[in-house]
Structures are given as structure tokens and as C-alpha cells.
Coordinates of C-alpha atoms and ligand atoms in Angstrom, one line a residue:
Chain A
M1 CA 67.8 64.1 128.7
S2 CA 70.3 65.2 131.2
G3 CA 71.4 63.5 134.4
L4 CA 70.4 64.5 137.9
L5 CA 74.0 63.8 139.0
E6 CA 76.8 64.0 136.5
I7 CA 80.4 63.1 136.9
R8 CA 82.7 64.2 134.0
D9 CA 86.1 62.8 133.6
A10 CA 86.9 62.7 137.3
S11 CA 90.3 61.5 138.3
K12 CA 91.8 61.1 141.8
S13 CA 95.1 59.8 142.9
F14 CA 96.5 59.3 146.4
G15 CA 100.3 59.7 146.4
G16 CA 101.4 57.4 143.7
V17 CA 98.1 55.4 143.6
Q18 CA 95.8 56.4 140.7
A19 CA 92.5 55.4 142.4
V20 CA 90.2 56.8 139.8
T21 CA 91.1 57.7 136.2
R22 CA 88.8 59.9 134.0
V23 CA 85.6 58.3 135.1
S24 CA 82.3 59.7 133.8
L25 CA 79.0 58.6 135.2
E26 CA 75.5 60.0 134.9
A27 CA 72.6 59.1 137.2
Q28 CA 69.2 59.9 135.6
K29 CA 66.4 61.1 137.8
G30 CA 64.6 58.2 139.4
E31 CA 66.9 55.4 138.4
I32 CA 68.9 52.8 140.3
L33 CA 72.5 53.0 138.9
S34 CA 74.8 50.3 140.2
V35 CA 78.5 50.6 140.3
I36 CA 80.4 47.3 140.4
G37 CA 83.9 46.2 140.1
P38 CA 86.6 44.2 142.0
N39 CA 88.0 45.4 145.3
G40 CA 90.2 48.4 144.9
A41 CA 88.6 49.4 141.6
G42 CA 87.8 52.9 142.9
K43 CA 84.1 52.6 143.6
T44 CA 84.2 54.1 147.1
T45 CA 86.5 56.8 145.9
V46 CA 83.9 57.8 143.4
L47 CA 81.3 58.1 146.1
N48 CA 83.7 60.0 148.3
M49 CA 84.2 62.5 145.4
I50 CA 80.4 62.9 145.1
S51 CA 79.9 63.5 148.8
G52 CA 82.7 66.0 148.9
F53 CA 85.2 64.1 151.1
Y54 CA 87.7 64.1 148.3
H55 CA 87.8 66.7 145.5
P56 CA 88.8 65.3 142.1
D57 CA 92.3 66.2 140.8
S58 CA 90.6 66.9 137.5
G59 CA 87.1 66.6 136.2
R60 CA 83.7 68.0 137.3
I61 CA 80.8 66.9 139.3
S62 CA 77.4 68.5 139.0
L63 CA 74.0 68.1 140.7
E64 CA 70.9 69.3 138.9
G65 CA 73.1 71.2 136.5
R66 CA 74.9 72.9 139.4
D67 CA 78.7 72.5 139.8
V68 CA 79.4 70.9 143.2
T69 CA 82.9 69.7 142.6
E70 CA 84.5 71.8 145.3
L71 CA 81.8 71.8 147.9
A72 CA 82.2 70.5 151.4
P73 CA 80.4 67.3 152.5
S74 CA 77.9 69.2 154.6
R75 CA 76.9 71.5 151.7
I76 CA 76.5 68.4 149.4
A77 CA 74.2 66.9 152.1
E78 CA 72.2 70.2 152.2
L79 CA 71.7 69.9 148.5
G80 CA 70.0 66.6 148.9
V81 CA 72.7 63.9 148.6
A82 CA 72.6 61.2 151.4
R83 CA 75.0 58.4 151.9
T84 CA 75.8 55.2 153.8
F85 CA 79.2 53.8 154.4
Q86 CA 80.9 50.5 153.5
N87 CA 81.9 50.0 157.1
I88 CA 78.9 51.8 158.8
A89 CA 79.3 55.2 160.3
L90 CA 76.5 55.4 162.9
F91 CA 76.7 57.4 166.1
R92 CA 77.1 54.2 168.2
G93 CA 76.4 55.7 171.6
M94 CA 73.2 57.3 170.5
T95 CA 69.8 55.7 170.2
V96 CA 68.2 54.8 166.9
L97 CA 65.8 57.7 167.4
D98 CA 68.6 60.2 167.9
N99 CA 70.5 58.9 164.9
L100 CA 67.4 59.4 162.7
M101 CA 66.7 62.8 164.2
L102 CA 70.2 63.8 163.3
G103 CA 69.4 62.7 159.8
R104 CA 66.8 65.5 159.8
H105 CA 69.5 68.1 160.7
V106 CA 69.5 69.9 157.4
H107 CA 65.7 70.4 157.5
M108 CA 65.7 71.8 161.0
K109 CA 66.3 75.4 161.9
T110 CA 66.3 75.8 165.6
G111 CA 69.1 78.0 166.7
V112 CA 70.8 78.3 170.1
L113 CA 68.4 80.7 171.7
S114 CA 65.2 79.0 170.9
A115 CA 66.8 75.6 171.7
C116 CA 67.8 76.7 175.2
A117 CA 64.3 78.0 175.7
Y118 CA 62.8 74.9 174.1
W119 CA 59.1 75.6 174.7
G120 CA 57.5 77.0 171.7
L121 CA 59.4 76.9 168.4
A122 CA 62.0 74.3 169.2
Q123 CA 59.5 71.9 170.7
K124 CA 57.1 72.3 167.7
E125 CA 60.0 71.6 165.3
E126 CA 61.1 68.6 167.3
V127 CA 57.5 67.1 167.0
V128 CA 57.2 67.8 163.3
H129 CA 60.5 66.1 162.5
R130 CA 59.8 63.3 165.0
R131 CA 56.7 62.5 162.8
R132 CA 58.8 62.1 159.7
V133 CA 61.3 60.0 161.6
E134 CA 58.5 57.7 162.8
D135 CA 57.4 57.2 159.2
I136 CA 60.9 56.0 158.4
I137 CA 61.0 53.8 161.5
D138 CA 57.7 52.2 160.4
F139 CA 58.9 51.8 156.8
L140 CA 62.1 50.0 157.9
R141 CA 60.1 48.0 160.6
I142 CA 62.4 49.0 163.4
Q143 CA 59.7 50.2 165.8
D144 CA 61.0 48.1 168.7
L145 CA 64.6 49.5 168.4
R146 CA 63.8 53.2 168.9
R147 CA 65.5 53.5 172.3
R148 CA 68.4 51.1 171.6
P149 CA 71.9 52.5 171.2
T150 CA 72.9 51.7 167.7
G151 CA 76.2 50.2 168.8
S152 CA 74.4 47.4 170.5
L153 CA 72.5 46.3 167.4
P154 CA 73.4 43.3 165.2
Y155 CA 75.3 44.2 162.1
G156 CA 72.4 43.8 159.7
L157 CA 70.2 46.1 161.7
Q158 CA 72.9 48.7 161.9
K159 CA 73.0 48.7 158.1
R160 CA 69.3 49.2 158.2
V161 CA 69.4 52.1 160.7
E162 CA 72.2 53.7 158.7
L163 CA 69.9 53.6 155.6
G164 CA 67.2 55.1 157.8
R165 CA 69.4 58.0 158.8
A166 CA 70.2 58.7 155.1
L167 CA 66.5 58.5 154.3
A168 CA 65.7 61.0 157.0
L169 CA 67.5 63.6 154.9
D170 CA 64.7 63.2 152.3
P171 CA 67.5 62.9 149.7
K172 CA 67.2 63.4 146.0
V173 CA 70.2 61.1 145.5
L174 CA 71.0 58.2 147.8
L175 CA 74.5 56.8 147.7
L176 CA 74.8 53.3 149.1
D177 CA 78.2 51.8 149.6
E178 CA 77.8 48.0 149.9
P179 CA 74.6 48.1 151.9
M180 CA 74.4 44.4 151.9
G181 CA 78.0 43.6 152.7
G182 CA 78.3 41.2 155.5
C183 CA 74.5 40.6 155.6
N184 CA 72.9 37.2 155.5
H185 CA 70.5 36.1 152.8
E186 CA 67.4 37.3 154.5
E187 CA 68.9 40.7 155.4
K188 CA 69.9 41.2 151.8
E189 CA 66.4 40.5 150.6
D190 CA 65.0 43.0 153.1
M191 CA 67.6 45.6 152.1
A192 CA 66.9 45.1 148.3
R193 CA 63.2 45.5 149.0
F194 CA 63.8 48.8 150.9
I195 CA 66.0 50.1 148.1
L196 CA 63.4 49.3 145.5
D197 CA 60.6 50.8 147.6
V198 CA 62.5 54.0 148.2
N199 CA 63.2 54.3 144.5
E200 CA 59.8 53.5 143.3
E201 CA 57.5 55.0 145.9
W202 CA 59.6 58.0 146.9
G203 CA 61.3 58.6 143.6
V204 CA 64.7 58.7 145.1
T205 CA 67.6 58.3 142.7
V206 CA 70.0 55.6 143.9
I207 CA 73.6 55.0 143.2
L208 CA 74.4 51.6 144.6
I209 CA 77.8 49.9 145.1
E210 CA 77.2 46.2 145.7
H211 CA 79.1 42.9 145.3
D212 CA 76.2 40.6 145.2
M213 CA 75.6 40.2 141.4
G214 CA 72.3 38.6 141.8
V215 CA 70.9 41.6 143.6
V216 CA 72.6 44.1 141.4
M217 CA 71.3 42.5 138.2
D218 CA 67.9 42.3 139.6
I219 CA 67.2 45.8 140.9
S220 CA 69.4 48.0 138.8
D221 CA 68.2 50.1 135.9
R222 CA 71.7 50.5 134.7
V223 CA 75.1 49.1 135.7
A224 CA 78.6 50.7 135.4
V225 CA 81.7 48.6 135.8
L226 CA 84.9 50.0 137.2
D227 CA 88.2 48.2 137.0
M228 CA 91.5 49.6 138.2
G229 CA 90.1 53.0 138.5
Q230 CA 88.6 53.1 135.0
K231 CA 85.1 52.6 133.7
I232 CA 85.2 49.6 131.4
A233 CA 81.5 49.1 130.7
E234 CA 78.1 50.6 131.2
G235 CA 74.6 49.6 130.2
T236 CA 71.6 47.6 131.2
P237 CA 72.2 44.6 133.4
D238 CA 71.9 42.3 130.4
E239 CA 74.3 44.3 128.3
V240 CA 76.9 44.4 131.1
R241 CA 76.6 40.8 131.8
A242 CA 77.4 40.0 128.2
N243 CA 80.3 42.4 127.8
P244 CA 83.5 40.6 127.2
R245 CA 85.6 43.2 129.0
V246 CA 83.5 42.7 132.1
I247 CA 83.8 39.0 131.9
K248 CA 87.6 39.4 131.6
A249 CA 87.9 41.7 134.5
Y250 CA 85.9 39.4 136.7
L251 CA 87.7 36.3 135.6
G252 CA 90.6 37.3 137.7
E253 CA 88.3 37.4 140.7
T254 CA 85.3 35.1 140.6
K255 CA 85.7 33.0 137.4
A256 CA 82.7 34.4 135.7
V257 CA 79.9 36.9 136.2
P258 CA 77.4 35.1 138.3
S259 CA 74.0 34.9 136.7
T260 CA 70.8 36.1 138.2
G261 CA 68.9 33.6 140.1
G262 CA 68.4 32.5 143.7
S263 CA 68.2 35.9 145.1
R264 CA 65.2 37.2 143.3
V265 CA 63.3 39.8 145.3
Chain B
M1 CA 66.4 61.9 188.8
I2 CA 64.8 59.7 191.4
H3 CA 62.0 57.9 189.7
R4 CA 60.5 54.6 188.7
E5 CA 59.3 53.9 185.2
C6 CA 57.0 50.8 185.7
G7 CA 53.8 51.1 183.8
V8 CA 54.3 54.5 182.2
L9 CA 53.0 54.8 178.6
K10 CA 53.3 57.9 176.6
T11 CA 50.8 58.9 174.0
T12 CA 52.1 62.0 172.4
Y13 CA 55.5 62.9 171.0
E14 CA 55.5 66.0 173.2
A15 CA 55.2 63.9 176.3
D16 CA 57.7 61.3 174.9
M17 CA 60.3 64.0 174.4
G18 CA 59.7 65.8 177.7
L19 CA 62.7 66.6 179.9
Y20 CA 60.9 64.7 182.7
P21 CA 59.2 61.9 180.9
L22 CA 58.0 60.2 184.1
P23 CA 55.3 61.9 186.2
I24 CA 57.0 61.0 189.5
A25 CA 60.1 62.9 188.4
K26 CA 58.1 66.1 188.6
W27 CA 57.7 65.4 192.3
T28 CA 61.4 64.9 192.7
V29 CA 62.0 68.3 191.1
A30 CA 59.4 69.9 193.4
A31 CA 61.1 68.3 196.4
L32 CA 64.5 69.5 195.3
G33 CA 62.9 72.9 194.7
V34 CA 61.7 73.1 198.3
L35 CA 65.1 72.0 199.6
F36 CA 67.1 74.5 197.6
V37 CA 64.7 77.4 197.7
V38 CA 63.5 77.1 201.3
V39 CA 65.3 74.7 203.5
I40 CA 69.0 75.4 202.7
P41 CA 68.9 79.2 202.4
L42 CA 66.8 79.6 205.5
S43 CA 68.6 77.1 207.7
L44 CA 72.3 77.5 206.8
H45 CA 74.7 79.9 208.5
E46 CA 76.3 82.7 206.5
Y47 CA 79.6 80.9 206.1
Y48 CA 77.9 77.8 204.8
L49 CA 75.8 79.9 202.5
S50 CA 79.0 81.4 201.1
V51 CA 80.2 77.9 200.4
A52 CA 76.9 77.1 198.7
N53 CA 77.4 80.2 196.6
L54 CA 80.8 79.0 195.5
V55 CA 79.2 75.8 194.5
W56 CA 76.5 77.5 192.4
I57 CA 79.1 79.6 190.6
A58 CA 81.1 76.4 189.9
V59 CA 78.0 74.6 188.6
I60 CA 77.5 77.2 185.9
G61 CA 81.1 77.1 184.9
A62 CA 81.2 73.3 184.8
L63 CA 78.0 73.1 182.7
G64 CA 79.7 75.4 180.2
L65 CA 82.9 73.4 180.1
N66 CA 81.0 70.2 179.7
I67 CA 79.2 71.6 176.7
L68 CA 82.5 72.0 175.0
V69 CA 84.5 69.1 176.3
G70 CA 81.9 66.5 177.4
Y71 CA 79.3 67.0 174.7
T72 CA 81.3 68.3 171.7
G73 CA 84.6 66.4 172.5
Q74 CA 86.8 69.5 172.2
V75 CA 89.4 69.8 174.9
S76 CA 90.0 73.2 176.4
I77 CA 92.4 74.4 179.1
G78 CA 91.2 78.0 178.6
H79 CA 88.1 78.0 180.7
G80 CA 89.6 80.1 183.5
A81 CA 90.7 82.7 181.0
F82 CA 87.3 83.0 179.4
M83 CA 85.9 83.6 182.9
S84 CA 88.3 86.4 183.3
V85 CA 87.2 88.0 180.0
G86 CA 83.7 88.1 181.4
A87 CA 84.8 89.4 184.8
Y88 CA 86.9 92.2 183.4
T89 CA 84.3 93.2 180.8
A90 CA 81.7 93.5 183.5
A91 CA 84.0 95.2 186.0
N92 CA 85.1 97.8 183.4
L93 CA 81.5 98.5 182.2
A94 CA 80.3 98.8 185.8
N95 CA 83.0 101.2 186.8
R96 CA 83.4 103.3 183.6
L97 CA 79.8 103.5 182.5
G98 CA 78.0 102.6 185.7
S99 CA 75.9 100.2 183.8
P100 CA 73.6 97.9 185.8
W101 CA 74.5 94.3 186.4
P102 CA 72.1 92.7 183.8
V103 CA 73.9 94.7 181.1
N104 CA 77.3 93.8 182.5
L105 CA 76.4 90.1 182.8
L106 CA 75.2 89.9 179.2
A107 CA 78.2 91.8 177.9
G108 CA 80.6 89.7 179.9
G109 CA 79.1 86.5 178.5
L110 CA 79.1 87.8 175.0
M111 CA 82.6 89.1 175.1
A112 CA 83.8 85.8 176.5
A113 CA 81.9 84.0 173.7
L114 CA 83.6 86.1 171.1
I115 CA 87.1 85.5 172.5
G116 CA 86.3 81.8 173.1
A117 CA 85.3 81.4 169.5
I118 CA 88.5 83.0 168.4
V119 CA 90.6 80.7 170.6
G120 CA 88.5 77.8 169.2
I121 CA 89.5 78.4 165.6
P122 CA 92.4 75.9 165.6
S123 CA 89.9 73.2 166.5
L124 CA 89.1 72.9 162.8
R125 CA 92.5 71.5 162.1
I126 CA 93.7 70.0 165.4
K127 CA 92.3 67.7 168.1
G128 CA 93.1 66.2 171.4
L129 CA 96.4 67.0 173.0
Y130 CA 97.3 69.6 170.3
L131 CA 94.0 71.4 170.8
A132 CA 94.7 71.3 174.6
I133 CA 98.0 73.1 174.0
A134 CA 96.4 75.6 171.7
T135 CA 93.8 76.5 174.2
L136 CA 96.4 76.6 176.9
A137 CA 98.2 79.2 174.8
G138 CA 94.9 81.1 174.6
Q139 CA 94.7 80.9 178.4
L140 CA 98.2 82.3 178.9
I141 CA 97.8 85.1 176.3
I142 CA 94.6 86.2 177.9
E143 CA 96.1 86.1 181.3
W144 CA 99.1 88.1 180.1
T145 CA 97.0 90.7 178.3
I146 CA 94.7 91.3 181.2
N147 CA 97.6 91.6 183.5
H148 CA 99.6 94.0 181.4
V149 CA 97.1 96.2 179.6
T150 CA 96.1 98.7 182.2
F151 CA 93.1 99.8 180.2
I152 CA 91.6 96.4 180.9
S153 CA 93.1 95.6 184.3
G154 CA 92.6 98.9 185.9
G155 CA 96.3 99.2 186.8
V156 CA 96.8 98.6 190.5
Q157 CA 97.4 94.9 191.1
A158 CA 95.2 94.2 188.0
S159 CA 92.1 94.2 190.1
I160 CA 88.9 96.3 189.8
E161 CA 86.3 96.6 192.6
V162 CA 82.7 96.4 191.7
A163 CA 79.7 97.4 193.8
R164 CA 77.2 94.8 194.9
P165 CA 74.4 94.1 192.4
R166 CA 71.1 95.8 193.1
L167 CA 67.5 94.7 192.5
G168 CA 65.6 98.0 192.2
P169 CA 66.2 99.7 195.5
M170 CA 67.5 96.5 197.2
V171 CA 71.3 95.9 197.4
L172 CA 72.2 92.2 197.4
S173 CA 74.7 92.3 200.2
S174 CA 74.2 89.2 202.4
Q175 CA 75.2 85.7 201.4
R176 CA 71.5 84.8 201.5
D177 CA 70.7 87.5 198.9
M178 CA 73.6 86.2 196.7
Y179 CA 72.3 82.7 197.2
Y180 CA 69.0 83.4 195.6
F181 CA 70.6 85.7 193.0
L182 CA 73.0 82.9 191.9
L183 CA 70.3 80.2 192.1
V184 CA 68.3 81.9 189.3
F185 CA 71.3 81.6 187.0
V186 CA 72.0 78.0 188.0
V187 CA 68.4 77.0 187.1
L188 CA 68.7 78.9 183.8
G189 CA 72.0 77.3 183.1
I190 CA 70.8 73.8 183.8
A191 CA 67.6 74.2 181.9
G192 CA 69.4 75.8 179.0
T193 CA 72.0 73.0 178.8
M194 CA 69.4 70.3 179.0
N195 CA 67.2 71.9 176.3
L196 CA 70.2 72.6 174.1
M197 CA 71.3 69.0 174.3
R198 CA 67.9 67.5 173.3
T199 CA 67.5 69.6 170.2
R200 CA 69.2 70.2 166.9
V201 CA 72.2 72.1 168.0
G202 CA 73.1 69.9 171.0
R203 CA 72.6 66.7 168.9
A204 CA 75.0 68.1 166.3
F205 CA 77.6 68.7 169.1
I206 CA 77.3 65.1 170.3
A207 CA 77.4 63.9 166.7
I208 CA 80.7 65.7 166.1
R209 CA 82.1 64.2 169.3
D210 CA 81.0 60.7 168.4
H211 CA 81.8 60.5 164.7
D212 CA 82.9 63.6 162.8
I213 CA 82.8 62.0 159.3
A214 CA 79.2 60.8 159.9
A215 CA 78.3 64.2 161.2
E216 CA 79.5 65.9 158.0
I217 CA 77.7 63.5 155.8
I218 CA 74.3 64.3 157.3
G219 CA 75.0 68.0 156.7
I220 CA 76.5 69.3 159.9
N221 CA 79.0 72.1 159.2
I222 CA 81.7 70.9 161.6
F223 CA 83.7 74.1 161.7
R224 CA 80.6 76.3 162.4
Y225 CA 79.4 73.9 165.2
K226 CA 82.8 73.6 166.8
L227 CA 83.1 77.4 167.0
L228 CA 79.5 77.5 168.3
A229 CA 80.4 75.1 171.0
F230 CA 83.4 77.2 172.0
A231 CA 81.2 80.3 172.0
I232 CA 78.4 78.8 174.1
S233 CA 80.8 77.2 176.5
S234 CA 82.7 80.5 176.8
F235 CA 79.5 82.4 177.3
Y236 CA 78.8 80.2 180.3
A237 CA 82.4 80.8 181.4
G238 CA 82.0 84.6 181.0
V239 CA 78.8 84.6 183.0
T240 CA 80.5 82.6 185.7
G241 CA 83.3 85.1 185.8
V242 CA 80.8 88.0 186.1
L243 CA 78.9 86.3 188.9
Y244 CA 82.1 85.4 190.7
T245 CA 83.2 89.1 190.4
Y246 CA 79.9 90.3 191.9
F247 CA 80.2 87.6 194.6
L248 CA 83.7 88.7 195.6
G249 CA 83.1 92.4 194.9
I250 CA 86.3 92.5 192.9
A251 CA 87.6 91.4 189.5
N252 CA 91.0 89.9 190.0
Y253 CA 92.9 87.9 187.4
E254 CA 94.4 85.7 190.0
Q255 CA 91.0 84.1 190.4
F256 CA 91.1 82.9 186.8
Q257 CA 94.5 81.5 186.3
I258 CA 95.4 78.2 184.7
G259 CA 94.8 76.3 188.0
V260 CA 91.2 77.3 187.7
S261 CA 91.0 75.8 184.1
I262 CA 92.4 72.6 185.5
D263 CA 89.9 72.6 188.5
Y264 CA 87.0 72.9 186.0
L265 CA 88.4 70.0 183.9
A266 CA 88.6 68.0 187.2
M267 CA 84.9 68.8 187.9
I268 CA 83.6 67.5 184.7
I269 CA 85.9 64.5 184.6
I270 CA 85.1 63.5 188.2
G271 CA 81.4 64.4 187.8
G272 CA 80.9 62.9 184.4
L273 CA 81.7 64.0 180.9
G274 CA 78.7 64.9 178.8
S275 CA 76.2 65.0 181.6
V276 CA 74.3 67.8 183.3
L277 CA 74.0 65.9 186.5
G278 CA 77.7 65.1 186.3
S279 CA 78.6 68.8 186.0
I280 CA 76.6 69.5 189.2
F281 CA 78.1 66.6 191.1
G282 CA 81.6 67.6 190.0
A283 CA 81.1 71.2 190.9
I284 CA 79.9 70.3 194.4
F285 CA 82.7 67.7 194.9
V286 CA 85.6 69.8 193.7
T287 CA 84.4 72.9 195.6
L288 CA 83.8 71.1 198.8
L289 CA 86.8 68.8 198.8
P290 CA 89.4 71.3 199.9
I291 CA 87.0 72.5 202.6
V292 CA 86.4 69.0 203.9
I293 CA 90.1 68.3 203.7
R294 CA 90.9 71.4 205.8
Y295 CA 88.3 70.5 208.4
A296 CA 89.5 66.9 208.6
M297 CA 93.1 67.8 208.9
E298 CA 92.4 70.5 211.5
A299 CA 90.4 68.0 213.5
F300 CA 92.5 64.8 213.1
G301 CA 95.8 65.9 211.5
G302 CA 97.3 66.8 214.8
I303 CA 97.1 63.2 215.9
F304 CA 99.7 62.2 213.2
F305 CA 101.6 65.4 212.4
A306 CA 103.1 68.5 214.0
P307 CA 100.8 71.5 213.6
Q308 CA 103.1 73.3 211.1
T309 CA 103.2 70.1 209.0
V310 CA 99.4 70.0 209.0
L311 CA 99.2 73.5 207.5
N312 CA 101.7 72.6 204.8
L313 CA 99.9 69.4 204.0
I314 CA 96.5 70.9 203.4
P315 CA 97.0 72.5 200.0
N316 CA 99.2 69.6 198.8
L317 CA 96.7 67.0 200.0
R318 CA 94.1 68.8 197.8
L319 CA 96.3 68.5 194.7
M320 CA 97.3 64.9 195.4
L321 CA 93.6 63.9 195.9
F322 CA 92.6 65.7 192.7
G323 CA 95.3 64.0 190.8
A324 CA 94.4 60.6 192.1
L325 CA 90.7 61.1 191.5
I326 CA 91.1 62.3 188.0
I327 CA 93.3 59.3 187.1
F328 CA 90.8 57.0 188.9
F329 CA 87.8 58.4 187.0
L330 CA 89.6 58.6 183.6
I331 CA 90.7 54.9 183.9
V332 CA 88.1 53.2 186.0
E333 CA 84.9 55.1 185.6
P334 CA 85.1 57.5 182.6
E335 CA 81.4 58.5 183.2
G336 CA 82.3 59.8 186.6
L337 CA 80.1 60.3 189.7
N338 CA 77.1 60.5 187.5
R339 CA 77.6 56.9 186.6
L340 CA 77.9 55.8 190.2
W341 CA 74.7 57.7 190.9
R342 CA 73.0 56.0 187.9
N343 CA 74.0 52.6 189.1
I344 CA 72.4 53.3 192.5
R345 CA 69.3 54.7 190.9
S346 CA 68.8 52.0 188.4
Y347 CA 68.7 49.5 191.2
F348 CA 65.6 51.4 192.6
R349 CA 64.2 52.3 189.2
V350 CA 62.0 49.3 188.7
W351 CA 61.8 48.5 192.4
P352 CA 60.1 46.4 193.7
F353 CA 60.4 44.3 190.6
A354 CA 64.0 43.2 190.5
Y355 CA 64.8 42.4 186.9
Ligands
ADP1 N1 92.4 57.9 151.5 C1 93.1 57.1 150.7 N2 94.5 57.1 150.7 C2 95.3 56.3 150.0 N3 94.8 55.5 149.1 C3 93.5 55.3 148.9 C4 92.6 56.1 149.7 N4 91.3 55.8 149.4 C5 91.4 54.9 148.5 N5 92.7 54.6 148.2 C6 93.2 53.6 147.2 O1 92.4 53.8 146.0 C7 92.1 52.6 145.4 C8 90.6 52.5 145.2 O2 90.0 52.3 146.5 P1 88.5 52.3 146.7 O3 87.9 53.4 146.0 O4 88.2 52.1 148.2 O5 88.1 50.9 146.0 P2 86.7 50.1 146.1 O6 85.7 50.8 146.9 O7 86.3 49.9 144.7 O8 87.1 48.8 146.7 C9 92.7 51.5 146.3 O9 94.0 51.2 145.7 C10 92.9 52.2 147.6 O10 94.0 51.7 148.3
MG2 MG1 84.8 50.3 148.6

């Protein structure tokens, strides 16, 4: 079998800092692949290379067998890769609805002329895509927030809306950078449920960066561990949990790999 | 505009996404229609109609600049120059080929769009003050070129006369004729901008202004859309320049110098960045202010100053007031007159239920 998304020996340094060193990852179609590791391990940098914000110094990235290493972020999005950010990148002045409609951008075609005229093609397109956006609003249970500017929402809901905007792209691959960071227990449970549903019902492949080990071990098909820019382990949650190198890497941070429990979803 | 939204429920997405989602707003629009189509043009004296015409021209230009600066967040001090590109394109076509005004208008807009997009190329790499300087350079280069290339400027004093526009056998010669002529383009300009901003392209512009990284991640090609914003904005500018040329009966580069670019920036800052209504308010305000100042000084200035001082004061007072107002609106009320208007409106919006 070959991966939907493949990263081969990717390296990236910033000035003197070697952020990522020869990392290879492969996300199979339909799986949830989690990437864990201490702060500064290079997780976000890996996502940034996939989304095209950084291009690796060496190594390749391919999507469905196609080389996407040097493509710009907007091209990567067009090819079906959606993304959320560690510190939320919503359009804060816009409503939830507009944020999600923007998520449909790559699927819409209206050009300047038909937009200015509006009636006819542009209106029809707006309605079609509004339907899809309403599905997502229902799925995420944010019906009462449609007209709210996203900047005014509590943090946990902003994370949810950002997930919604990513889903509006109808992605093949969904990259989530700490979607539960800063959320309370209940919000984490909701988010985990959404991720599982998106994965199981819509067949979206998910690459998840998350610090909450309980959630990671529960919902992931496979887990890869980064430490100091290198991949030190990869496997099923159980394999990774038992891996001595992982335990050692985490000893510096949290004493031991937390076991599953408590946060079952 | 003026409306209340108590007890309005929308049942289709078409209705929910309408420009005038509340039924009562349609009546407002109808009332404004009667005011601008019947009352004003039929009751005002020629001189006041010529002032109204200047306002209409400014409205179109301000809408265009607001698309670029207010909605897309790209600063430009080249708007006046883009107008001159439209003006001279139309004037040359009219005089060399004798082409009719619709052709000249379209060509002027398109040529300005092309030049505007070229001047906008640096926006890929630079923002804010640096982009302002780059567009300023564009303004000066265009001014210089028009002034010095006689093929474009027509030689004598860099100005080209154009004949009044005609509709079939009718020559639009009075201010009232021009009023209706310009009003058509104002309505088209307003509707075009509002529609643009509620669909894919306009949303992409606003997305780039608000968060360019997020805009890229959802698939917006930043470079293409920035150039598109420059092109559309400059198209409006070009059309403004053509209309102004037909209004004056002459294309003259002195009407499009850097001061004009600044005036238009003043309009959208005072009126409200990223707002159609703000563009209109700003255009009215900035066009009328010098006229009001002149009247006020002529009427009351003599009480405080010698007559010669009054004459000297008038142009300077205009600049000082502009400066003060721009600073006031930038610091105190970045959303401009439009915001003040909204505050008043929201008070009446749910009237009589005050909550
Ligand atoms: N744009 C950048 N410029 C300089 N250094 C960076 C940049 N992005 C990441 N780094 C560095 O790369 C390393 C990995 O960072 P990051 O990928 O954000 O880690 P993680 O997401 O695992 O916490 C860190 O040392 C960080 O300081
Ligand atoms: Mg990170």
C-alpha cells in the first residue's frame, strides 16, 4: 500500500536551528495519524512544510503520488489539504458564516464580472455553497453563532469554527495543529468526537498534533514521535507507549507517558 | 440603510443573503431613488447640479479606492494617476478615432486597470508604508510620462479637449443631462461594489486584509488577488477619469496630480474604510467641504480678517481641516462617518424596543 500523503527525508533549518532532520512520514488513506513530541520538537514545522509555507531544504513531499514539495500554500489547499493552526488563524472581524464561506473558496468559480452582476450565476453559486456550509454548521452544532464575529467567541468555540472552515474545503487530508490546546475537558471531548466523525463518516485522512496523550492514544490509528527534529518512533498507540526511546524523551518533560484513561471518548 | 429588523424571519438562503434583507429597506431605497432621480435634479440650480456632479464623480473614484485600500488592505497613493490614464486614453481615442463615449469609457477603465495592476506588482513583497511609497512612485512616473510624451498628452499644455457625450441624436450639454448620465454610473458602481464584496472575490479581498496567512491556507492565491484588487480599483479610477474628462470637456493632467490621490484617501478615511456607504459619505464630505468653507469665509470671514487675508486663508483652511479630520478619524474613529451613521441608526433600529 502507498500513502495518501508521503514525506520523504524532509529536513528544514532556520538559520542555525535544525528544526526538522530527515523526517519521513506516511499517512494512509482514511487513517488518523498523530504526531507527538515535546515543545520545539519540530511538529509544527512538519505541518508547515506540508502546507507549503516552508519548503524543505532537502527531501520530498507527495500527495496522491504527485510531488508537491515546492507548491505554494494556495495550490496545496486546492489539491485538498486543509489545516488549522496552533494559535488560531480565523478572520476575526468576519462572521462565522463568512469564515466558513471562505473555506469554500477553492470550490467556487464566480469571477469579477458575474460577481458584480450577482443575479444569476453568482447567486446560484452562493446558495449551493451556503447549503454545504450549513451542513457543517449543523455538524459542529454552532447554529446560533452564524452571525457572530469570530473574534468575539470564546477560545474553545474559535477552535471549533476554525475546524469548520477547514472542513468547508472538503479536504482529503486534514492537518490539525493542537486543536485541543487550551480547551477544557468538555471542549476536548467534543473536538475528539468531531475528529473521529470526520474521519469515519467522511473518510477524511487526519494528521493530528496533540499534547493530550489520553486523546491521542484513544483516537489515533498510528502515532509518530518527534524529538529534537527527528522521528524517534512510529507505530500503533500501544507500540509507541511501550517504546523505551519515547519514554526516555518524555522523561525530561512529563516523568512518564501518561496512560490512557479518564478522557475516553 | 434606514430600517428596523424586529420580527423579520428569513426562510430561504436567497432571501437571507439579499443585499437588502429587510423588506422596509426596499422602501428606503425607493425613497432615495425619488430624491435623487426626481427631486434633486429637477429642483437644483445649474451651479448646485454641477457640485452634485462633482460628488457623483468622486463617489465612483472613492468606491474604487476603497476596494483596494479599505477592503483589500493595500495602500495606494496612485489613484489620481490611474484616473489620468483613463482620462487620456479616452481623450485620445475620442480625438484620434472619433470613437463614441461607451467605447472610450470602457477602454479608459481597462487601460487604467492594466497600468494599476502593473503598479500593484510590488504588493506581493511589500506592505504598508513601503507599498505607499511604491505606488507614489507609480503616481509620479505616470504624471511625468503623460506630461512629457506628446503622443499621449496632445502637446499644448498637456491637455486634450473632448466633445460632450451624445446619446443618439442628443448631446449631453447641460448640468442636468450630465447629472443623469453620471447617476447611472454611480448606481452601477455602488451595486457592483456591494455585489463584489458579498461573493467569492470580495470575500477573498477581505480575507487577505484580515489575515493573509489564513487566506493562503484556504486556497486564496494572494498575489493574483492583490493584483486583481489593484486592477478593479484602477478600473474604477479610470472610469472616474473618463467621466471627469467628459464633465470638464477636457483631459488635463493637472486634475489628477498627487493632491487628488491624497483627497481620495481622505474621502475613504473620513467616510469609512471598507464600507460602501462610507465611500459615499466621504466623497460628499470632501467634495463639499471646500465649497462650504468658501461660503462660510466669504460670509463671516470679513468679521475677523481683512478681505485679502480671507482669500489667502480659504485654500489653507481646507488643507488644515483635512489634516485635522484625517488624524481625528484615524485615531478616534477608524470606521469614519459610516460608523457615526451606524451608531445613530442602531439607536432607531429596534425602536421602539430599547434594548
Ligand atoms: N520561522 C521560524 N524561524 C526560526 N525558527 C523556527 C521557525 N519555526 C520554527 N522554528 C524553530 O524550529 C524548532 C521547531 O519548532 P516547531 O516546529 O514549532 O516545534 P513544535 O511545533 O514541535 O513545538 C524550534 O526550535 C523553533 O524555535
Ligand atoms: Mg507547534
